Amino acid sequence: MNEQRVENANVLVEGNLIKAVSTSQIDAPNATVIDGEGRTLTPGFIETHAHLMLMGPSIPAMEANATWEDFGIHGTRMAEMYLMQGFTTVRDAGGANGGLRRAIDSGQILGPRYYPSGAFLGTRGGHADFASFTSPPGASTNFSRLNMAQEVDSVADVQKFGRNNFRMGATQLKYMQSGGVVSAFDPWQLLAGSPEEIEAAVQVASEYGSYVMAHSYRKEAIMNALNAGVKSIEHGFSFDCEIAALMNEKGAYITTNLTAFDPGLLEIPAVASVPSSLAKAKSASETFAGYIDNMKECPVKRGFQTDCVGSVEACNIQIAYEKKLNNDFFGPFVSMTTLTSTGGEIVALSGDFMNPYPAGKLGVIEEGAYADILLIDGNPLKDFSVVGTGDQWFGADPRPESPETIRLIMKDGVIYKNTLE
């Protein structure tokens, strides 16, 4: 990506790929011409950590009361919402199998390119343990029956359920290595899974030419994951320059939901109303306070992450706010790179066998790349709000179906929105 906007560029699309990019006129006499009239052409945005099937309002509610129809309807609506917000690719970080992608790619529903992880893989009492409080170890749960989360407490479990995820349409594996803040049983400091179990996840992913993404908060967890061969660190709130050096050595990536550093984090209902979650959030905020400065001092390749669980309307708001925080913390050029080319590199880690979209690059405007393109009013390198940012998280008014400033949305050479005159 260029640090300055390239003026008066032309892009030729043939089929679903970009055929040519030039600052000179392109000779294509039979082409349909779309005049950008000075607007900015960018790659489609890429979300690298979403949960399209998890509608909330809480884990217990989904475990006790949700059916496959509820999850499917929510995922369908989330897919369309993401596309209309300018995201032409989404990597799902757990809870979804291959069915949603099949429906999108066959044209039955609207949505982005989709890279699901299958079931969350995690230990008993860890961040993938969504069972009810009285559920015995190994018992069938709503999430396990639907292959949305699986309890793995041995190398054999990791191998069995990891391979089953790929069988169910996963493009990569998601391992829950640390705990969380709003979850029930797990301290965020948790170091879940033995080195052998994490290595087993990497080994299974390698069998398929793919990789593992690990939910890792604590520094020890992050280092353990990287040394085991994990290629994508999720959240990574304890990030520092030592971690950066190991990431660069291993060719690894990180995705972080920057809402974790929002000043109002301790006031959101899911945290403030639960004493254990509030206590966890306070201690986590103190430990993670150096993330922004460390990322600026020792930058690594970072993907855009929203990590929203909840209603479509709430996630629409959170996506827009996450865009804003990226710009507030890191500026427009880094934020645009995070939203586009770095995300394209991350999803390509799924390799030659499991990548469902192997014919071209994603997240770039170049010859041979997929024709996933946005036309945006203004210049996001000067006014980042034109990408569809929001100034408020909780309590914000509902957002429009699609940002007015995103005038054209093309995915795979097909136009899904065009409000140009």
Tab-separated table of C-alpha atoms in Angstrom:
chain	number	residue	atom	x	y	z
A	1	MET	CA	0.000	0.000	0.000
A	2	ASN	CA	1.199	3.511	-0.836
A	3	GLU	CA	1.548	6.133	1.889
A	4	GLN	CA	0.106	8.687	-0.529
A	5	ARG	CA	-2.922	8.315	-2.736
A	6	VAL	CA	-2.090	7.553	-6.373
A	7	GLU	CA	-3.841	10.151	-8.498
A	8	ASN	CA	-5.734	9.474	-11.759
A	9	ALA	CA	-5.295	5.708	-11.692
A	10	ASN	CA	-7.252	3.265	-13.841
A	11	VAL	CA	-8.176	-0.294	-12.925
A	12	LEU	CA	-9.409	-2.884	-15.426
A	13	VAL	CA	-11.449	-5.809	-14.132
A	14	GLU	CA	-12.017	-8.941	-16.199
A	15	GLY	CA	-14.247	-11.570	-14.638
A	16	ASN	CA	-13.395	-11.696	-10.959
A	17	LEU	CA	-9.777	-10.562	-11.217
A	18	ILE	CA	-7.944	-7.286	-11.732
A	19	LYS	CA	-6.477	-7.378	-15.226
A	20	ALA	CA	-4.492	-4.133	-15.189
A	21	VAL	CA	-3.658	-1.109	-13.020
A	22	SER	CA	-2.192	1.997	-14.638
A	23	THR	CA	-1.925	5.764	-14.312
A	24	SER	CA	-2.257	5.843	-18.084
A	25	GLN	CA	-5.418	5.167	-20.033
A	26	ILE	CA	-6.157	1.447	-20.422
A	27	ASP	CA	-7.286	0.290	-23.845
A	28	ALA	CA	-10.443	-1.771	-23.219
A	29	PRO	CA	-13.019	-0.671	-25.813
A	30	ASN	CA	-15.788	-3.040	-24.699
A	31	ALA	CA	-15.465	-2.371	-20.970
A	32	THR	CA	-18.151	-0.801	-18.823
A	33	VAL	CA	-16.661	2.439	-17.496
A	34	ILE	CA	-17.205	3.582	-13.909
A	35	ASP	CA	-15.928	7.113	-13.348
A	36	GLY	CA	-14.678	7.553	-9.785
A	37	GLU	CA	-14.703	11.355	-10.222
A	38	GLY	CA	-11.780	11.930	-7.871
A	39	ARG	CA	-12.881	9.488	-5.196
A	40	THR	CA	-10.514	6.977	-3.583
A	41	LEU	CA	-10.376	3.387	-4.830
A	42	THR	CA	-9.241	0.906	-2.183
A	43	PRO	CA	-9.225	-2.859	-1.710
A	44	GLY	CA	-12.246	-4.273	0.082
A	45	PHE	CA	-11.770	-4.333	3.842
A	46	ILE	CA	-10.769	-7.547	5.635
A	47	GLU	CA	-11.973	-8.508	9.107
A	48	THR	CA	-9.569	-11.031	10.612
A	49	HIS	CA	-11.398	-11.877	13.857
A	50	ALA	CA	-15.182	-12.068	13.844
A	51	HIS	CA	-17.831	-14.449	15.195
A	52	LEU	CA	-20.669	-14.352	12.716
A	53	MET	CA	-22.666	-17.142	14.364
A	54	LEU	CA	-22.578	-15.893	17.968
A	55	MET	CA	-25.628	-13.699	18.488
A	56	GLY	CA	-25.556	-13.497	22.280
A	57	PRO	CA	-26.876	-11.948	24.423
A	58	SER	CA	-24.704	-14.243	26.545
A	59	ILE	CA	-22.949	-17.599	26.374
A	60	PRO	CA	-25.458	-19.245	28.786
A	61	ALA	CA	-28.362	-18.019	26.660
A	62	MET	CA	-26.845	-19.469	23.499
A	63	GLU	CA	-26.019	-22.733	25.235
A	64	ALA	CA	-29.465	-23.187	26.765
A	65	ASN	CA	-31.908	-21.653	24.315
A	66	ALA	CA	-30.457	-21.286	20.808
A	67	THR	CA	-31.207	-23.691	17.962
A	68	TRP	CA	-29.300	-24.191	14.742
A	69	GLU	CA	-31.954	-22.051	13.022
A	70	ASP	CA	-31.224	-19.149	15.389
A	71	PHE	CA	-27.505	-19.367	14.726
A	72	GLY	CA	-28.019	-19.738	10.976
A	73	ILE	CA	-30.341	-16.758	10.672
A	74	HIS	CA	-27.993	-14.597	12.708
A	75	GLY	CA	-24.988	-15.658	10.643
A	76	THR	CA	-26.847	-14.858	7.436
A	77	ARG	CA	-27.686	-11.351	8.625
A	78	MET	CA	-24.162	-10.776	9.921
A	79	ALA	CA	-22.664	-11.817	6.593
A	80	GLU	CA	-24.756	-9.291	4.676
A	81	MET	CA	-24.042	-6.563	7.228
A	82	TYR	CA	-20.290	-7.078	6.929
A	83	LEU	CA	-20.402	-6.929	3.127
A	84	MET	CA	-22.425	-3.718	3.147
A	85	GLN	CA	-19.971	-2.159	5.614
A	86	GLY	CA	-17.246	-2.638	3.001
A	87	PHE	CA	-15.774	-5.932	4.221
A	88	THR	CA	-15.291	-8.251	1.273
A	89	THR	CA	-13.422	-10.860	3.366
A	90	VAL	CA	-14.022	-12.110	6.918
A	91	ARG	CA	-12.012	-14.623	8.928
A	92	ASP	CA	-14.255	-16.195	11.550
A	93	ALA	CA	-12.371	-16.890	14.770
A	94	GLY	CA	-14.542	-19.704	16.067
A	95	GLY	CA	-18.078	-21.018	16.191
A	96	ALA	CA	-18.798	-21.454	12.477
A	97	ASN	CA	-18.294	-24.346	10.087
A	98	GLY	CA	-18.307	-24.394	6.286
A	99	GLY	CA	-22.035	-24.088	5.645
A	100	LEU	CA	-22.186	-20.294	5.703
A	101	ARG	CA	-19.346	-20.068	3.180
A	102	ARG	CA	-21.068	-22.543	0.867
A	103	ALA	CA	-24.231	-20.454	0.972
A	104	ILE	CA	-22.316	-17.228	0.252
A	105	ASP	CA	-20.123	-18.635	-2.497
A	106	SER	CA	-23.072	-20.288	-4.260
A	107	GLY	CA	-25.010	-17.010	-4.246
A	108	GLN	CA	-27.798	-18.165	-1.930
A	109	ILE	CA	-27.072	-15.358	0.550
A	110	LEU	CA	-25.066	-12.130	0.452
A	111	GLY	CA	-21.790	-11.989	2.281
A	112	PRO	CA	-18.014	-11.621	2.154
A	113	ARG	CA	-15.404	-14.216	1.334
A	114	TYR	CA	-15.410	-16.378	4.413
A	115	TYR	CA	-12.653	-18.207	6.307
A	116	PRO	CA	-14.211	-20.167	9.220
A	117	SER	CA	-12.306	-21.894	12.013
A	118	GLY	CA	-14.907	-24.495	12.941
A	119	ALA	CA	-15.269	-25.235	16.646
A	120	PHE	CA	-13.253	-23.361	19.238
A	121	LEU	CA	-10.736	-25.814	20.697
A	122	GLY	CA	-10.053	-25.386	24.401
A	123	THR	CA	-9.547	-27.138	27.700
A	124	ARG	CA	-12.091	-27.870	30.416
A	125	GLY	CA	-12.676	-24.628	32.321
A	126	GLY	CA	-10.945	-22.634	29.574
A	127	HIS	CA	-12.206	-19.977	27.209
A	128	ALA	CA	-13.935	-22.490	24.935
A	129	ASP	CA	-15.840	-24.118	27.811
A	130	PHE	CA	-19.371	-22.873	27.190
A	131	ALA	CA	-21.103	-25.693	29.087
A	132	SER	CA	-23.500	-24.962	31.925
A	133	PHE	CA	-22.114	-24.766	35.447
A	134	THR	CA	-23.263	-28.256	36.443
A	135	SER	CA	-22.290	-29.995	33.199
A	136	PRO	CA	-19.828	-32.882	33.853
A	137	PRO	CA	-16.550	-33.156	31.908
A	138	GLY	CA	-16.987	-34.431	28.403
A	139	ALA	CA	-20.777	-34.080	28.408
A	140	SER	CA	-22.527	-33.169	25.181
A	141	THR	CA	-23.482	-29.494	24.968
A	142	ASN	CA	-25.373	-27.326	22.523
A	143	PHE	CA	-22.089	-25.918	21.252
A	144	SER	CA	-20.399	-29.312	20.931
A	145	ARG	CA	-23.364	-30.901	19.125
A	146	LEU	CA	-23.273	-28.112	16.540
A	147	ASN	CA	-19.444	-28.226	16.378
A	148	MET	CA	-19.186	-24.640	17.567
A	149	ALA	CA	-16.922	-25.412	20.558
A	150	GLN	CA	-15.174	-28.592	21.657
A	151	GLU	CA	-13.513	-29.540	24.936
A	152	VAL	CA	-9.986	-30.835	24.266
A	153	ASP	CA	-7.987	-32.153	27.217
A	154	SER	CA	-5.336	-34.305	25.557
A	155	VAL	CA	-3.227	-34.554	22.447
A	156	ALA	CA	-5.683	-37.142	21.122
A	157	ASP	CA	-8.611	-34.753	21.668
A	158	VAL	CA	-6.815	-31.958	19.837
A	159	GLN	CA	-6.049	-34.242	16.911
A	160	LYS	CA	-9.568	-35.678	16.724
A	161	PHE	CA	-11.477	-32.419	16.920
A	162	GLY	CA	-8.902	-30.465	14.907
A	163	ARG	CA	-9.217	-32.908	12.027
A	164	ASN	CA	-12.985	-32.849	12.399
A	165	ASN	CA	-12.923	-29.054	12.045
A	166	PHE	CA	-11.215	-29.326	8.681
A	167	ARG	CA	-13.718	-32.020	7.732
A	168	MET	CA	-16.480	-29.550	8.599
A	169	GLY	CA	-15.064	-26.833	6.340
A	170	ALA	CA	-12.583	-24.945	8.525
A	171	THR	CA	-9.766	-23.104	6.782
A	172	GLN	CA	-7.606	-22.864	9.944
A	173	LEU	CA	-7.801	-23.913	13.601
A	174	LYS	CA	-8.542	-21.736	16.628
A	175	TYR	CA	-6.983	-22.766	19.959
A	176	MET	CA	-8.084	-21.088	23.195
A	177	GLN	CA	-4.855	-20.734	25.150
A	178	SER	CA	-5.689	-17.924	27.602
A	179	GLY	CA	-8.794	-17.075	29.571
A	180	GLY	CA	-11.091	-14.086	29.151
A	181	VAL	CA	-12.814	-11.262	30.969
A	182	VAL	CA	-16.564	-11.755	30.513
A	183	SER	CA	-16.415	-15.570	30.370
A	184	ALA	CA	-17.507	-17.682	33.335
A	185	PHE	CA	-14.805	-20.113	34.432
A	186	ASP	CA	-11.451	-18.830	33.206
A	187	PRO	CA	-9.108	-16.167	34.610
A	188	TRP	CA	-7.551	-14.150	31.811
A	189	GLN	CA	-4.135	-15.197	33.131
A	190	LEU	CA	-4.851	-18.869	32.334
A	191	LEU	CA	-2.132	-20.859	30.557
A	192	ALA	CA	-4.381	-23.514	29.042
A	193	GLY	CA	-3.089	-26.500	27.160
A	194	SER	CA	0.236	-28.248	27.474
A	195	PRO	CA	3.019	-27.515	24.971
A	196	GLU	CA	2.313	-30.946	23.495
A	197	GLU	CA	-1.381	-30.111	22.984
A	198	ILE	CA	-0.633	-26.795	21.284
A	199	GLU	CA	1.976	-28.498	19.117
A	200	ALA	CA	-0.641	-31.125	18.247
A	201	ALA	CA	-2.946	-28.383	16.950
A	202	VAL	CA	-0.099	-27.013	14.822
A	203	GLN	CA	0.697	-30.514	13.595
A	204	VAL	CA	-2.919	-31.155	12.539
A	205	ALA	CA	-3.117	-27.797	10.771
A	206	SER	CA	0.159	-28.552	9.004
A	207	GLU	CA	-1.299	-31.827	7.714
A	208	TYR	CA	-3.776	-29.664	5.827
A	209	GLY	CA	-1.220	-27.055	4.777
A	210	SER	CA	-2.847	-24.541	7.096
A	211	TYR	CA	-2.113	-22.881	10.448
A	212	VAL	CA	-3.311	-22.200	14.001
A	213	MET	CA	-4.627	-18.972	15.455
A	214	ALA	CA	-4.343	-18.823	19.261
A	215	HIS	CA	-6.404	-16.809	21.739
A	216	SER	CA	-3.476	-15.559	23.852
A	217	TYR	CA	-3.451	-12.768	26.437
A	218	ARG	CA	-0.538	-13.356	28.805
A	219	LYS	CA	3.050	-12.945	27.623
A	220	GLU	CA	3.964	-16.527	28.546
A	221	ALA	CA	1.008	-17.775	26.522
A	222	ILE	CA	2.009	-15.735	23.489
A	223	MET	CA	5.630	-16.910	23.621
A	224	ASN	CA	4.555	-20.534	24.101
A	225	ALA	CA	2.220	-20.278	21.119
A	226	LEU	CA	4.854	-18.763	18.847
A	227	ASN	CA	7.451	-21.341	19.852
A	228	ALA	CA	4.933	-24.101	19.118
A	229	GLY	CA	4.434	-22.809	15.566
A	230	VAL	CA	1.252	-20.747	15.926
A	231	LYS	CA	1.128	-18.166	13.134
A	232	SER	CA	-1.635	-15.817	14.311
A	233	ILE	CA	-1.846	-14.406	17.845
A	234	GLU	CA	-5.371	-13.290	18.740
A	235	HIS	CA	-5.736	-10.306	21.093
A	236	GLY	CA	-2.123	-10.507	22.319
A	237	PHE	CA	-2.702	-7.768	24.889
A	238	SER	CA	0.627	-8.348	26.679
A	239	PHE	CA	2.525	-7.558	23.473
A	240	ASP	CA	6.006	-6.109	23.926
A	241	CYS	CA	9.230	-5.795	21.957
A	242	GLU	CA	10.479	-9.251	22.959
A	243	ILE	CA	7.299	-10.742	21.552
A	244	ALA	CA	7.741	-8.600	18.430
A	245	ALA	CA	11.221	-9.995	17.841
A	246	LEU	CA	9.970	-13.579	18.108
A	247	MET	CA	6.995	-12.829	15.860
A	248	ASN	CA	9.257	-11.426	13.178
A	249	GLU	CA	11.565	-14.425	13.494
A	250	LYS	CA	8.627	-16.829	13.117
A	251	GLY	CA	6.781	-14.882	10.409
A	252	ALA	CA	3.729	-14.519	12.657
A	253	TYR	CA	0.849	-12.026	12.809
A	254	ILE	CA	-1.304	-10.482	15.531
A	255	THR	CA	-4.899	-9.268	15.593
A	256	THR	CA	-6.134	-7.122	18.476
A	257	ASN	CA	-9.548	-5.720	19.360
A	258	LEU	CA	-8.644	-2.164	20.323
A	259	THR	CA	-11.931	-1.706	22.162
A	260	ALA	CA	-10.072	-3.441	25.003
A	261	PHE	CA	-8.216	-0.137	25.478
A	262	ASP	CA	-11.334	2.020	25.368
A	263	PRO	CA	-11.560	4.336	28.403
A	264	GLY	CA	-15.150	3.220	29.018
A	265	LEU	CA	-14.401	-0.499	29.070
A	266	LEU	CA	-15.108	-0.894	32.785
A	267	GLU	CA	-18.552	0.672	32.331
A	268	ILE	CA	-19.964	-1.638	29.673
A	269	PRO	CA	-22.864	-3.727	31.026
A	270	ALA	CA	-21.303	-7.165	30.474
A	271	VAL	CA	-18.335	-6.099	32.634
A	272	ALA	CA	-19.794	-3.657	35.165
A	273	SER	CA	-22.752	-5.860	36.131
A	274	VAL	CA	-20.697	-8.976	36.947
A	275	PRO	CA	-18.309	-8.571	39.911
A	276	SER	CA	-15.919	-11.309	38.745
A	277	SER	CA	-15.727	-9.816	35.240
A	278	LEU	CA	-15.194	-6.318	36.617
A	279	ALA	CA	-12.330	-7.560	38.794
A	280	LYS	CA	-10.772	-9.384	35.829
A	281	ALA	CA	-11.144	-6.319	33.603
A	282	LYS	CA	-9.440	-4.058	36.132
A	283	SER	CA	-6.427	-6.330	36.548
A	284	ALA	CA	-6.214	-6.939	32.807
A	285	SER	CA	-6.308	-3.231	31.998
A	286	GLU	CA	-3.365	-2.615	34.320
A	287	THR	CA	-1.328	-5.427	32.765
A	288	PHE	CA	-2.127	-4.531	29.159
A	289	ALA	CA	-1.507	-0.781	29.486
A	290	GLY	CA	1.717	-0.865	27.453
A	291	TYR	CA	0.259	-2.425	24.300
A	292	ILE	CA	-0.214	0.734	22.194
A	293	ASP	CA	3.210	2.195	22.959
A	294	ASN	CA	4.922	-1.167	22.442
A	295	MET	CA	3.189	-1.677	19.089
A	296	LYS	CA	4.360	1.755	17.947
A	297	GLU	CA	7.920	1.139	19.133
A	298	CYS	CA	8.190	-2.404	17.761
A	299	PRO	CA	5.534	-2.755	15.057
A	300	VAL	CA	4.569	-6.138	13.655
A	301	LYS	CA	2.004	-7.180	11.081
A	302	ARG	CA	-1.398	-6.605	12.671
A	303	GLY	CA	-4.819	-7.484	11.298
A	304	PHE	CA	-8.122	-5.702	11.939
A	305	GLN	CA	-10.184	-7.359	14.671
A	306	THR	CA	-13.634	-6.531	16.065
A	307	ASP	CA	-14.472	-9.721	18.034
A	308	CYS	CA	-18.138	-8.780	18.426
A	309	VAL	CA	-20.620	-11.190	19.991
A	310	GLY	CA	-24.158	-9.849	19.926
A	311	SER	CA	-26.872	-8.489	17.707
A	312	VAL	CA	-26.240	-7.421	14.139
A	313	GLU	CA	-27.073	-3.835	15.064
A	314	ALA	CA	-24.640	-3.830	18.006
A	315	CYS	CA	-21.849	-5.356	15.915
A	316	ASN	CA	-22.392	-2.762	13.184
A	317	ILE	CA	-21.760	-0.075	15.799
A	318	GLN	CA	-18.722	-1.883	17.227
A	319	ILE	CA	-17.133	-2.340	13.787
A	320	ALA	CA	-17.376	1.386	13.098
A	321	TYR	CA	-15.932	2.210	16.517
A	322	GLU	CA	-13.085	-0.258	16.028
A	323	LYS	CA	-12.213	1.515	12.776
A	324	LYS	CA	-12.092	4.819	14.670
A	325	LEU	CA	-9.859	3.452	17.426
A	326	ASN	CA	-7.390	2.120	14.863
A	327	ASN	CA	-6.990	5.620	13.461
A	328	ASP	CA	-6.908	7.252	16.908
A	329	PHE	CA	-4.088	4.975	18.067
A	330	PHE	CA	-2.089	4.352	14.893
A	331	GLY	CA	-3.067	6.881	12.231
A	332	PRO	CA	-4.687	6.466	8.812
A	333	PHE	CA	-1.944	4.759	6.799
A	334	VAL	CA	-1.279	2.005	9.339
A	335	SER	CA	-5.030	1.601	9.810
A	336	MET	CA	-5.670	1.204	6.079
A	337	THR	CA	-2.876	-1.359	5.865
A	338	THR	CA	-4.386	-3.220	8.804
A	339	LEU	CA	-7.810	-3.200	7.117
A	340	THR	CA	-6.537	-4.444	3.760
A	341	SER	CA	-3.170	-5.906	2.765
A	342	THR	CA	-2.161	-7.355	6.127
A	343	GLY	CA	-5.523	-9.095	6.370
A	344	GLY	CA	-4.945	-10.527	2.919
A	345	GLU	CA	-1.639	-12.011	4.042
A	346	ILE	CA	-3.256	-13.506	7.142
A	347	VAL	CA	-6.067	-15.331	5.352
A	348	ALA	CA	-3.579	-16.624	2.757
A	349	LEU	CA	-1.868	-18.574	5.552
A	350	SER	CA	-4.600	-21.202	5.046
A	351	GLY	CA	-2.399	-22.479	2.230
A	352	ASP	CA	-2.832	-24.154	-1.114
A	353	PHE	CA	-5.202	-26.898	0.069
A	354	MET	CA	-7.630	-25.175	2.425
A	355	ASN	CA	-7.752	-21.648	0.999
A	356	PRO	CA	-11.141	-21.472	-0.739
A	357	TYR	CA	-10.022	-18.498	-2.842
A	358	PRO	CA	-6.616	-19.429	-4.309
A	359	ALA	CA	-6.820	-17.691	-7.690
A	360	GLY	CA	-5.655	-14.228	-6.605
A	361	LYS	CA	-4.382	-12.052	-3.786
A	362	LEU	CA	-6.723	-10.295	-1.359
A	363	GLY	CA	-6.353	-6.866	0.209
A	364	VAL	CA	-4.426	-5.270	-2.662
A	365	ILE	CA	-5.109	-3.467	-5.933
A	366	GLU	CA	-2.700	-5.065	-8.362
A	367	GLU	CA	-2.709	-7.143	-11.513
A	368	GLY	CA	-3.916	-10.672	-10.809
A	369	ALA	CA	-5.567	-9.809	-7.472
A	370	TYR	CA	-9.222	-10.519	-6.833
A	371	ALA	CA	-11.564	-7.713	-7.889
A	372	ASP	CA	-12.646	-6.803	-4.357
A	373	ILE	CA	-12.880	-3.030	-4.612
A	374	LEU	CA	-14.386	-0.022	-2.836
A	375	LEU	CA	-14.902	3.532	-4.093
A	376	ILE	CA	-14.952	6.001	-1.217
A	377	ASP	CA	-15.794	9.702	-1.030
A	378	GLY	CA	-12.753	11.708	0.018
A	379	ASN	CA	-9.282	10.541	0.989
A	380	PRO	CA	-9.049	8.223	4.052
A	381	LEU	CA	-5.368	9.119	4.465
A	382	LYS	CA	-6.511	12.670	5.274
A	383	ASP	CA	-9.972	12.028	6.756
A	384	PHE	CA	-10.284	8.483	8.043
A	385	SER	CA	-13.962	8.888	8.872
A	386	VAL	CA	-14.840	8.266	5.214
A	387	VAL	CA	-14.216	4.517	5.712
A	388	GLY	CA	-17.287	4.428	7.952
A	389	THR	CA	-16.079	5.149	11.469
A	390	GLY	CA	-18.264	5.707	14.525
A	391	ASP	CA	-17.537	8.003	17.453
A	392	GLN	CA	-19.324	5.986	20.121
A	393	TRP	CA	-19.579	2.343	21.221
A	394	PHE	CA	-22.199	1.555	23.871
A	395	GLY	CA	-25.183	3.848	23.718
A	396	ALA	CA	-24.571	4.870	20.103
A	397	ASP	CA	-27.478	5.349	17.712
A	398	PRO	CA	-28.063	2.572	15.159
A	399	ARG	CA	-25.854	2.869	12.108
A	400	PRO	CA	-26.986	2.857	8.486
A	401	GLU	CA	-27.054	-0.350	6.474
A	402	SER	CA	-23.988	0.914	4.622
A	403	PRO	CA	-21.823	4.030	5.127
A	404	GLU	CA	-22.900	6.808	2.749
A	405	THR	CA	-19.261	7.585	1.970
A	406	ILE	CA	-18.630	4.068	0.610
A	407	ARG	CA	-20.211	4.597	-2.792
A	408	LEU	CA	-19.349	1.327	-4.517
A	409	ILE	CA	-18.752	-2.177	-3.154
A	410	MET	CA	-17.453	-4.858	-5.514
A	411	LYS	CA	-16.601	-8.403	-4.481
A	412	ASP	CA	-15.290	-11.001	-6.907
A	413	GLY	CA	-16.001	-8.644	-9.805
A	414	VAL	CA	-19.691	-8.287	-8.839
A	415	ILE	CA	-21.084	-4.900	-7.727
A	416	TYR	CA	-23.211	-5.138	-4.580
A	417	LYS	CA	-23.622	-1.408	-3.994
A	418	ASN	CA	-23.389	1.535	-6.383
A	419	THR	CA	-24.675	4.975	-5.385
A	420	LEU	CA	-22.614	6.890	-7.953
A	421	GLU	CA	-24.612	9.198	-10.166
